[in-house]
Amino acid sequence: PGCLLQFLSYLGACDRLLKQGYEEGQVEEAMEMFQYSEKKAAEFLHLLAQFNDMGFQQNEIKEVLLLCGNQREKALELLVMK
């Protein structure tokens, strides 16, 4: 029963993130990267979209967000220095 509940919780979290307009592949990747924490995945996806809009490369954004644990200011600093 525990596995089923976890799976349903995962599906619910993915569904909520998809409804916010994020792409399915990105949602699944973010959920895996943050051990299925919806809150952390949501922060990551939000910052990824923000930095993407600023013109930074997606692979670099992912790298710095993971390095600095989704800390916006620190991530921005690292991206600007690259």
CSV table of C-alpha atoms in Angstrom, one decimal:
chain,number,residue,atom,x,y,z
A,1,PRO,CA,0.0,0.0,0.0
A,2,GLY,CA,2.8,2.4,0.8
A,3,CYS,CA,4.2,2.2,-2.8
A,4,LEU,CA,0.8,2.9,-4.3
A,5,LEU,CA,0.3,5.9,-2.1
A,6,GLN,CA,3.7,7.2,-3.0
A,7,PHE,CA,3.0,6.7,-6.7
A,8,LEU,CA,-0.4,8.5,-6.5
A,9,SER,CA,1.3,11.3,-4.6
A,10,TYR,CA,4.0,11.5,-7.4
A,11,LEU,CA,1.3,11.6,-10.1
A,12,GLY,CA,-0.6,14.3,-8.3
A,13,ALA,CA,2.5,16.4,-7.9
A,14,CYS,CA,3.4,15.9,-11.6
A,15,ASP,CA,-0.1,16.9,-12.6
A,16,ARG,CA,0.0,20.1,-10.6
A,17,LEU,CA,3.3,21.0,-12.1
A,18,LEU,CA,2.1,20.3,-15.6
A,19,LYS,CA,-0.9,22.5,-15.0
A,20,GLN,CA,1.5,25.3,-14.2
A,21,GLY,CA,2.7,25.0,-17.8
A,22,TYR,CA,6.0,23.1,-17.4
A,23,GLU,CA,6.9,20.4,-19.9
A,24,GLU,CA,6.3,16.8,-19.0
A,25,GLY,CA,10.0,15.8,-19.5
A,26,GLN,CA,11.2,18.6,-17.3
A,27,VAL,CA,8.7,17.8,-14.6
A,28,GLU,CA,9.7,14.2,-14.5
A,29,GLU,CA,13.4,15.0,-14.5
A,30,ALA,CA,13.0,17.6,-11.7
A,31,MET,CA,10.9,15.3,-9.6
A,32,GLU,CA,13.6,12.6,-9.9
A,33,MET,CA,16.5,15.0,-9.2
A,34,PHE,CA,14.8,16.2,-5.9
A,35,GLN,CA,13.7,12.7,-4.7
A,36,TYR,CA,10.1,13.5,-5.6
A,37,SER,CA,9.9,16.6,-3.5
A,38,GLU,CA,7.2,18.7,-5.2
A,39,LYS,CA,8.3,21.9,-3.5
A,40,LYS,CA,11.9,21.6,-4.6
A,41,ALA,CA,11.0,20.5,-8.1
A,42,ALA,CA,8.6,23.4,-8.4
A,43,GLU,CA,11.4,25.9,-7.3
A,44,PHE,CA,13.8,24.3,-9.7
A,45,LEU,CA,11.3,24.5,-12.7
A,46,HIS,CA,10.4,28.1,-11.8
A,47,LEU,CA,14.1,29.2,-11.7
A,48,LEU,CA,14.9,27.2,-14.8
A,49,ALA,CA,12.2,29.0,-16.8
A,50,GLN,CA,13.3,32.4,-15.4
A,51,PHE,CA,16.9,31.9,-16.3
A,52,ASN,CA,16.0,30.4,-19.6
A,53,ASP,CA,14.0,33.6,-20.4
A,54,MET,CA,17.1,35.6,-19.6
A,55,GLY,CA,18.9,33.7,-22.3
A,56,PHE,CA,21.1,31.3,-20.4
A,57,GLN,CA,21.7,27.8,-21.7
A,58,GLN,CA,19.4,25.2,-20.1
A,59,ASN,CA,22.2,22.7,-19.4
A,60,GLU,CA,24.2,25.4,-17.6
A,61,ILE,CA,21.1,26.5,-15.6
A,62,LYS,CA,20.5,22.9,-14.4
A,63,GLU,CA,24.1,22.5,-13.4
A,64,VAL,CA,24.3,25.7,-11.3
A,65,LEU,CA,20.8,25.2,-9.7
A,66,LEU,CA,21.9,21.8,-8.6
A,67,LEU,CA,25.2,23.1,-7.3
A,68,CYS,CA,23.7,25.8,-5.2
A,69,GLY,CA,20.5,24.1,-4.2
A,70,ASN,CA,18.0,26.3,-6.0
A,71,GLN,CA,19.4,29.5,-4.4
A,72,ARG,CA,18.4,32.2,-7.0
A,73,GLU,CA,21.0,34.8,-6.3
A,74,LYS,CA,23.9,32.4,-6.0
A,75,ALA,CA,22.8,30.6,-9.2
A,76,LEU,CA,22.5,33.9,-11.1
A,77,GLU,CA,26.0,34.9,-9.9
A,78,LEU,CA,27.4,31.6,-11.2
A,79,LEU,CA,25.6,31.9,-14.5
A,80,VAL,CA,26.8,35.4,-15.1
A,81,MET,CA,30.4,34.4,-14.4
A,82,LYS,CA,30.3,31.6,-16.9
